[in-house]
């Protein structure tokens, strides 16, 4: 999956809000609200244009007692959903390690 080769950053039209130990992502243009589970929230917070896919997977593995294959699958799924919703954007050409 080529998603593992990309770097992402948060889209400008979205703001995050924490409440009751959950993270909500609000689309300020259309008012849609996305409530993230704990893993998705951690992935979202790491999406900064600098953390690679591997950085995110390593962080998830350091927090949760899961197999690497599970972490990889989950992070791919989360990033793909974020991208489809427009919450993040691909900035690979701007990343520090882009060749």
Short mmCIF file of N, CA and C in Angstrom, two decimals:
data_model
loop_
_atom_site.label_atom_id
_atom_site.label_comp_id
_atom_site.label_asym_id
_atom_site.label_seq_id
_atom_site.Cartn_x
_atom_site.Cartn_y
_atom_site.Cartn_z
N UNK A 1 0.85 -1.19 0.00
CA UNK A 1 0.00 0.00 0.00
C UNK A 1 0.89 1.24 0.00
N UNK A 2 0.69 2.15 -0.94
CA UNK A 2 1.57 3.32 -1.04
C UNK A 2 1.33 4.35 0.05
N UNK A 3 0.28 4.19 0.83
CA UNK A 3 0.02 5.13 1.94
C UNK A 3 1.19 5.13 2.92
N UNK A 4 1.90 4.00 3.01
CA UNK A 4 3.01 3.91 3.96
C UNK A 4 4.22 4.73 3.53
N UNK A 5 4.22 5.19 2.30
CA UNK A 5 5.34 5.98 1.79
C UNK A 5 5.11 7.48 1.93
N UNK A 6 3.93 7.87 2.33
CA UNK A 6 3.57 9.28 2.33
C UNK A 6 3.68 9.91 3.72
N UNK A 7 3.80 11.21 3.70
CA UNK A 7 3.74 12.03 4.91
C UNK A 7 2.45 12.83 4.82
N UNK A 8 1.83 13.05 5.96
CA UNK A 8 0.56 13.78 5.99
C UNK A 8 0.61 14.88 7.03
N UNK A 9 -0.24 15.88 6.81
CA UNK A 9 -0.45 16.92 7.82
C UNK A 9 -1.94 17.17 7.93
N UNK A 10 -2.32 17.82 9.02
CA UNK A 10 -3.73 18.11 9.24
C UNK A 10 -4.22 19.15 8.23
N UNK A 11 -5.45 18.97 7.78
CA UNK A 11 -6.05 19.94 6.86
C UNK A 11 -6.40 21.21 7.62
N UNK A 12 -6.38 22.33 6.93
CA UNK A 12 -6.62 23.63 7.56
C UNK A 12 -8.04 23.84 8.06
N UNK A 13 -9.02 23.23 7.42
CA UNK A 13 -10.43 23.49 7.74
C UNK A 13 -10.94 22.71 8.95
N UNK A 14 -10.05 21.95 9.60
CA UNK A 14 -10.47 21.12 10.72
C UNK A 14 -9.80 21.57 12.00
N UNK A 15 -10.56 21.54 13.07
CA UNK A 15 -10.04 21.87 14.39
C UNK A 15 -10.34 20.70 15.32
N UNK A 16 -9.42 20.42 16.22
CA UNK A 16 -9.64 19.34 17.17
C UNK A 16 -10.03 19.92 18.52
N UNK A 17 -10.88 19.16 19.20
CA UNK A 17 -11.37 19.55 20.52
C UNK A 17 -11.39 18.31 21.41
N UNK A 18 -10.81 18.41 22.60
CA UNK A 18 -10.84 17.31 23.54
C UNK A 18 -11.97 17.52 24.53
N UNK A 19 -12.70 16.44 24.79
CA UNK A 19 -13.72 16.48 25.82
C UNK A 19 -13.99 15.06 26.30
N UNK A 20 -14.18 14.91 27.60
CA UNK A 20 -14.45 13.60 28.20
C UNK A 20 -13.51 12.52 27.69
N UNK A 21 -12.23 12.81 27.66
CA UNK A 21 -11.20 11.86 27.21
C UNK A 21 -11.37 11.38 25.79
N UNK A 22 -12.04 12.14 24.96
CA UNK A 22 -12.19 11.82 23.54
C UNK A 22 -11.70 13.01 22.72
N UNK A 23 -11.38 12.73 21.47
CA UNK A 23 -10.95 13.79 20.58
C UNK A 23 -11.98 13.91 19.47
N UNK A 24 -12.48 15.11 19.30
CA UNK A 24 -13.43 15.39 18.23
C UNK A 24 -12.75 16.27 17.20
N UNK A 25 -13.01 15.98 15.94
CA UNK A 25 -12.48 16.77 14.83
C UNK A 25 -13.66 17.46 14.17
N UNK A 26 -13.63 18.78 14.15
CA UNK A 26 -14.72 19.57 13.60
C UNK A 26 -14.30 20.18 12.27
N UNK A 27 -15.12 19.96 11.25
CA UNK A 27 -14.91 20.61 9.96
C UNK A 27 -15.58 21.97 10.07
N UNK A 28 -14.79 23.02 10.10
CA UNK A 28 -15.33 24.36 10.30
C UNK A 28 -16.10 24.88 9.10
N UNK A 29 -15.89 24.29 7.93
CA UNK A 29 -16.63 24.73 6.74
C UNK A 29 -18.04 24.19 6.70
N UNK A 30 -18.20 22.88 6.98
CA UNK A 30 -19.54 22.30 6.84
C UNK A 30 -20.15 21.84 8.16
N UNK A 31 -19.42 21.98 9.26
CA UNK A 31 -19.95 21.65 10.57
C UNK A 31 -19.95 20.18 10.92
N UNK A 32 -19.39 19.32 10.05
CA UNK A 32 -19.37 17.89 10.38
C UNK A 32 -18.40 17.63 11.53
N UNK A 33 -18.78 16.69 12.37
CA UNK A 33 -18.01 16.37 13.56
C UNK A 33 -17.64 14.90 13.53
N UNK A 34 -16.38 14.59 13.81
CA UNK A 34 -15.89 13.21 13.83
C UNK A 34 -15.31 12.94 15.21
N UNK A 35 -15.85 11.94 15.90
CA UNK A 35 -15.36 11.55 17.22
C UNK A 35 -14.38 10.40 17.01
N UNK A 36 -13.17 10.55 17.50
CA UNK A 36 -12.12 9.56 17.27
C UNK A 36 -11.94 8.65 18.47
N UNK A 37 -11.71 7.36 18.19
CA UNK A 37 -11.35 6.44 19.27
C UNK A 37 -9.91 6.75 19.68
N UNK A 38 -9.44 6.08 20.71
CA UNK A 38 -8.14 6.40 21.27
C UNK A 38 -7.01 6.23 20.26
N UNK A 39 -7.01 5.13 19.51
CA UNK A 39 -5.94 4.89 18.54
C UNK A 39 -5.98 5.94 17.44
N UNK A 40 -7.16 6.20 16.91
CA UNK A 40 -7.30 7.21 15.85
C UNK A 40 -6.87 8.59 16.35
N UNK A 41 -7.21 8.91 17.59
CA UNK A 41 -6.82 10.20 18.16
C UNK A 41 -5.29 10.32 18.24
N UNK A 42 -4.64 9.25 18.66
CA UNK A 42 -3.17 9.28 18.76
C UNK A 42 -2.54 9.43 17.37
N UNK A 43 -3.10 8.72 16.39
CA UNK A 43 -2.59 8.85 15.02
C UNK A 43 -2.78 10.29 14.55
N UNK A 44 -3.96 10.85 14.76
CA UNK A 44 -4.24 12.22 14.32
C UNK A 44 -3.25 13.21 14.94
N UNK A 45 -2.98 13.05 16.21
CA UNK A 45 -2.08 13.97 16.88
C UNK A 45 -0.64 13.86 16.35
N UNK A 46 -0.29 12.71 15.79
CA UNK A 46 1.05 12.52 15.24
C UNK A 46 1.18 12.98 13.79
N UNK A 47 0.08 13.24 13.14
CA UNK A 47 0.09 13.69 11.75
C UNK A 47 0.49 15.16 11.73
N UNK A 48 1.75 15.40 11.38
CA UNK A 48 2.27 16.77 11.42
C UNK A 48 3.17 17.10 10.24
N UNK A 49 3.21 16.21 9.24
CA UNK A 49 4.07 16.44 8.09
C UNK A 49 5.50 16.00 8.31
N UNK A 50 5.86 15.65 9.54
CA UNK A 50 7.22 15.23 9.87
C UNK A 50 7.30 13.77 10.26
N UNK A 51 6.27 13.27 10.94
CA UNK A 51 6.26 11.87 11.35
C UNK A 51 5.93 10.98 10.16
N UNK A 52 6.77 10.00 9.93
CA UNK A 52 6.53 9.05 8.86
C UNK A 52 5.51 8.01 9.30
N UNK A 53 5.04 7.23 8.37
CA UNK A 53 4.16 6.12 8.68
C UNK A 53 4.82 5.22 9.72
N UNK A 54 6.10 4.93 9.51
CA UNK A 54 6.83 4.05 10.44
C UNK A 54 6.92 4.68 11.83
N UNK A 55 7.11 5.99 11.91
CA UNK A 55 7.14 6.68 13.21
C UNK A 55 5.82 6.47 13.95
N UNK A 56 4.73 6.60 13.22
CA UNK A 56 3.40 6.46 13.82
C UNK A 56 3.19 5.03 14.29
N UNK A 57 3.56 4.05 13.46
CA UNK A 57 3.41 2.64 13.85
C UNK A 57 4.25 2.34 15.09
N UNK A 58 5.47 2.82 15.13
CA UNK A 58 6.33 2.58 16.30
C UNK A 58 5.71 3.18 17.56
N UNK A 59 5.13 4.35 17.44
CA UNK A 59 4.50 4.97 18.60
C UNK A 59 3.32 4.13 19.07
N UNK A 60 2.48 3.68 18.15
CA UNK A 60 1.32 2.85 18.52
C UNK A 60 1.81 1.57 19.20
N UNK A 61 2.86 0.96 18.68
CA UNK A 61 3.40 -0.26 19.29
C UNK A 61 3.95 0.01 20.69
N UNK A 62 4.44 1.22 20.94
CA UNK A 62 4.98 1.54 22.27
C UNK A 62 3.87 1.77 23.30
N UNK A 63 2.66 2.06 22.83
CA UNK A 63 1.54 2.35 23.72
C UNK A 63 0.64 1.14 23.94
N UNK A 64 0.42 0.38 22.89
CA UNK A 64 -0.53 -0.74 22.93
C UNK A 64 0.18 -2.08 22.80
N UNK A 65 -0.37 -3.06 23.44
CA UNK A 65 0.16 -4.42 23.37
C UNK A 65 -0.50 -5.14 22.19
N UNK A 66 -0.02 -4.82 20.98
CA UNK A 66 -0.55 -5.43 19.76
C UNK A 66 0.61 -5.88 18.89
N UNK A 67 0.32 -6.80 17.99
CA UNK A 67 1.34 -7.25 17.04
C UNK A 67 1.57 -6.15 16.00
N UNK A 68 2.77 -6.12 15.46
CA UNK A 68 3.13 -5.12 14.46
C UNK A 68 2.15 -5.14 13.28
N UNK A 69 1.79 -6.32 12.83
CA UNK A 69 0.88 -6.42 11.69
C UNK A 69 -0.47 -5.76 12.00
N UNK A 70 -0.94 -5.88 13.23
CA UNK A 70 -2.19 -5.24 13.63
C UNK A 70 -2.04 -3.72 13.64
N UNK A 71 -0.93 -3.24 14.18
CA UNK A 71 -0.68 -1.79 14.21
C UNK A 71 -0.59 -1.22 12.81
N UNK A 72 0.13 -1.91 11.92
CA UNK A 72 0.27 -1.45 10.54
C UNK A 72 -1.09 -1.38 9.87
N UNK A 73 -1.88 -2.44 10.00
CA UNK A 73 -3.22 -2.48 9.39
C UNK A 73 -4.09 -1.36 9.93
N UNK A 74 -4.07 -1.16 11.24
CA UNK A 74 -4.89 -0.11 11.86
C UNK A 74 -4.47 1.28 11.40
N UNK A 75 -3.17 1.55 11.38
CA UNK A 75 -2.70 2.87 10.97
C UNK A 75 -3.03 3.14 9.51
N UNK A 76 -2.86 2.15 8.65
CA UNK A 76 -3.24 2.32 7.24
C UNK A 76 -4.72 2.66 7.13
N UNK A 77 -5.54 1.91 7.83
CA UNK A 77 -6.99 2.13 7.79
C UNK A 77 -7.37 3.52 8.28
N UNK A 78 -6.76 3.93 9.37
CA UNK A 78 -7.05 5.25 9.95
C UNK A 78 -6.61 6.36 9.00
N UNK A 79 -5.39 6.27 8.48
CA UNK A 79 -4.90 7.30 7.56
C UNK A 79 -5.75 7.36 6.30
N UNK A 80 -6.14 6.21 5.79
CA UNK A 80 -6.97 6.17 4.58
C UNK A 80 -8.32 6.86 4.85
N UNK A 81 -8.93 6.55 5.99
CA UNK A 81 -10.21 7.18 6.32
C UNK A 81 -10.05 8.68 6.52
N UNK A 82 -9.01 9.10 7.22
CA UNK A 82 -8.75 10.53 7.39
C UNK A 82 -8.60 11.22 6.05
N UNK A 83 -7.86 10.59 5.14
CA UNK A 83 -7.63 11.18 3.83
C UNK A 83 -8.95 11.28 3.05
N UNK A 84 -9.76 10.23 3.10
CA UNK A 84 -11.05 10.24 2.41
C UNK A 84 -11.97 11.32 2.95
N UNK A 85 -11.91 11.57 4.25
CA UNK A 85 -12.74 12.60 4.88
C UNK A 85 -12.16 14.01 4.71
N UNK A 86 -10.94 14.10 4.20
CA UNK A 86 -10.31 15.40 4.01
C UNK A 86 -9.70 15.97 5.28
N UNK A 87 -9.59 15.15 6.32
CA UNK A 87 -9.05 15.61 7.61
C UNK A 87 -7.54 15.81 7.53
N UNK A 88 -6.88 15.04 6.68
CA UNK A 88 -5.44 15.17 6.47
C UNK A 88 -5.17 15.30 4.99
N UNK A 89 -3.97 15.78 4.68
CA UNK A 89 -3.56 15.86 3.27
C UNK A 89 -2.14 15.35 3.13
N UNK A 90 -1.88 14.80 1.97
CA UNK A 90 -0.57 14.25 1.63
C UNK A 90 0.39 15.41 1.37
N UNK A 91 1.49 15.43 2.09
CA UNK A 91 2.51 16.46 1.90
C UNK A 91 3.88 15.82 1.64
N UNK A 92 3.88 14.68 1.00
CA UNK A 92 5.12 13.92 0.82
C UNK A 92 6.22 14.73 0.15
N UNK A 93 5.88 15.57 -0.81
CA UNK A 93 6.92 16.34 -1.48
C UNK A 93 7.53 17.39 -0.56
N UNK A 94 6.88 17.69 0.56
CA UNK A 94 7.40 18.66 1.53
C UNK A 94 8.08 18.00 2.73
N UNK A 95 8.03 16.67 2.79
CA UNK A 95 8.54 15.98 3.98
C UNK A 95 10.05 16.06 4.06
N UNK A 96 10.60 15.93 5.27
CA UNK A 96 12.05 16.05 5.44
C UNK A 96 12.82 14.91 4.80
N UNK A 97 12.21 13.75 4.59
CA UNK A 97 12.93 12.60 4.05
C UNK A 97 12.53 12.26 2.62
N UNK A 98 11.78 13.14 1.98
CA UNK A 98 11.29 12.85 0.63
C UNK A 98 12.44 12.89 -0.36
N UNK A 99 12.51 11.89 -1.21
CA UNK A 99 13.59 11.82 -2.21
C UNK A 99 13.02 12.04 -3.59
#
